[in-house]
Amino acid sequence: MDISHSPTPSTNEDEAVRSTNNDAAFSRHSAVAAGYLQDQFIKHFVRNSPPKRPPLINRGTYCRLTGVKSILKQFIEKTPQFKETQIVSLGAGYDTTYFVLKSEFGLSATRYFEIDFPEITSTKAMTISRKRPLKSALLQTPNRTLAAPSTADSIKINNSGLDLSSPDYYLISGDLRHFESQIAPKLLENGFKTSVPTLFLSECVLIYLDSEHSNAILDWVTANMKPSGCFAFLTYEQINPSDSFGQMMIQNLRNRGIELKGLVGCPTLESQKQRYVSRGWDHAEVLDLDQYHQKYVSHEEKARLTKVEMLDEWEEFTLLAQHYCFTFAYSAQNPEFREIISDIHF
Ligand SMILES: C[S@@+](CC[C@H](N)C(=O)[O-])C[C@H]1O[C@@H](n2cnc3c(N)ncnc32)[C@H](O)[C@@H]1O
């Protein structure tokens, strides 16, 4: 159920929430510039000399980005028997994951949708249309299923510069608080199909929405994707508001006019999981960033990271990392999809 059909007027608080997109892009750029990760595209989305983050933050960004990429990569690689798949990034900001995946894996049968406020999508659309490496990535290798001519003409800037579409990438402007009335129709207009295996991604986004709005998104997904029996959701969010670190995290953002509204309904790992279990999804797993770092970053990779940048503040890292978590959930009534998705792990 949608909350309201009237557009929400943009407020100072919305502006403050949008500013977190720059934080995310700067963090990504910092980790890439230091050598934690490779991403030849992020430099196009940051201006001048973006701030360098301390090693502790870079290590956290590394975990966040490799965790997300690992799930997306497996989703793409393990689904070749499906003619089409879809990835939908809610609150994508200047995330470059599409470009990285496209350049590394070709995304031969995946449509990639990104949604954000118009203030963000218009800038992203303009940057993509002006920067040759981004444009070339978009047009690289014809998509085997979504056959369309791969020429510059196949990149279209729509809706007075707010949206962009190409053979397999769609940038859609809108307010996630009006998912049913605003976002879903635009997704469908751009070729989104409720019958196709789909992975929804939300990285540090639902946390800025009231639970009624994030619940409305999950309810829409559950109700509309259910007949297909093949959909999944990956989130990365802040958790644990009650201890002193959590209180400091909340206060720091509050000082900038930003409320972590999602923490009210989803403060813990268990409550993150319950979001999906309570809606009858088949599986939900959660892990905090500290667990991810311990379990899924190999010894060899940790040794490499130490050479990239020495990290001395391990206590601080653990504390920070225990306040962020991944949730990966799926609904897989389709047996073919169930076999694949149940084999995807961090
Ligand atoms: C912290 S940034 C994360 C960006 C991106 N997911 C990443 O990880 O790089 C949060 C993003 O969510 C977007 N966002 C938050 N609330 C939104 C809403 N109601 N509608 C559309 N976008 C929203 C912001 O504009 C911002 O780009």
Coordinates of N, CA, C and O in Angstrom, one line a residue, residues 125 128-129 134-136 138-139 149 151-158 164-167:
A125 N 23.0 11.6 -14.7 CA 22.7 11.4 -16.1 C 23.6 12.3 -16.9 O 24.1 11.9 -17.9
I128 N 27.2 11.0 -16.9 CA 27.3 9.8 -17.8 C 27.3 10.3 -19.3 O 28.1 9.8 -20.1
S129 N 26.4 11.2 -19.6 CA 26.3 11.6 -21.0 C 27.6 12.4 -21.5 O 27.9 12.5 -22.6
L134 N 32.4 6.5 -19.2 CA 31.1 6.0 -18.7 C 30.2 5.6 -19.8 O 29.5 4.6 -19.8
K135 N 30.2 6.5 -20.8 CA 29.3 6.2 -22.0 C 29.7 4.9 -22.7 O 28.9 4.1 -23.1
S136 N 31.1 4.8 -22.8 CA 31.6 3.6 -23.5 C 31.2 2.3 -22.7 O 30.9 1.3 -23.3
L138 N 28.7 1.9 -20.9 CA 27.3 1.6 -21.1 C 27.0 0.9 -22.4 O 26.0 0.1 -22.5
L139 N 27.8 1.2 -23.4 CA 27.5 0.7 -24.8 C 28.4 -0.5 -25.1 O 28.2 -1.1 -26.1
P149 N 20.7 -1.8 -30.6 CA 21.9 -1.3 -31.3 C 22.8 -0.6 -30.2 O 22.3 0.3 -29.5
T151 N 24.9 1.9 -30.0 CA 25.5 3.2 -30.5 C 25.1 4.3 -29.6 O 24.3 4.1 -28.7
A152 N 25.8 5.4 -29.8 CA 25.6 6.5 -28.8 C 24.1 6.9 -28.8 O 23.5 7.4 -27.8
D153 N 23.4 6.6 -29.9 CA 21.9 7.0 -30.0 C 21.1 6.2 -29.0 O 20.0 6.5 -28.7
S154 N 21.7 5.0 -28.6 CA 20.9 4.2 -27.7 C 20.9 4.6 -26.3 O 20.3 4.0 -25.4
I155 N 21.7 5.7 -26.0 CA 21.6 6.3 -24.7 C 20.6 7.5 -24.8 O 20.9 8.4 -25.5
K156 N 19.6 7.4 -24.0 CA 18.6 8.5 -24.1 C 18.4 9.2 -22.7 O 18.3 8.6 -21.7
I157 N 18.5 10.5 -22.8 CA 18.2 11.3 -21.6 C 16.7 11.7 -21.7 O 16.3 12.2 -22.6
N158 N 16.0 11.3 -20.6 CA 14.5 11.5 -20.6 C 14.1 12.4 -19.5 O 14.9 12.8 -18.7
L164 N 17.6 8.6 -17.4 CA 18.5 8.1 -18.6 C 18.1 6.7 -18.9 O 17.9 5.9 -17.9
S165 N 18.1 6.3 -20.1 CA 17.9 4.9 -20.4 C 18.9 4.5 -21.5 O 19.3 5.3 -22.4
S166 N 19.3 3.3 -21.5 CA 20.2 2.7 -22.5 C 19.8 1.2 -22.7 O 18.8 0.8 -22.1
P167 N 20.5 0.5 -23.5 CA 20.0 -0.9 -23.7 C 19.8 -1.7 -22.5 O 18.9 -2.6 -22.4

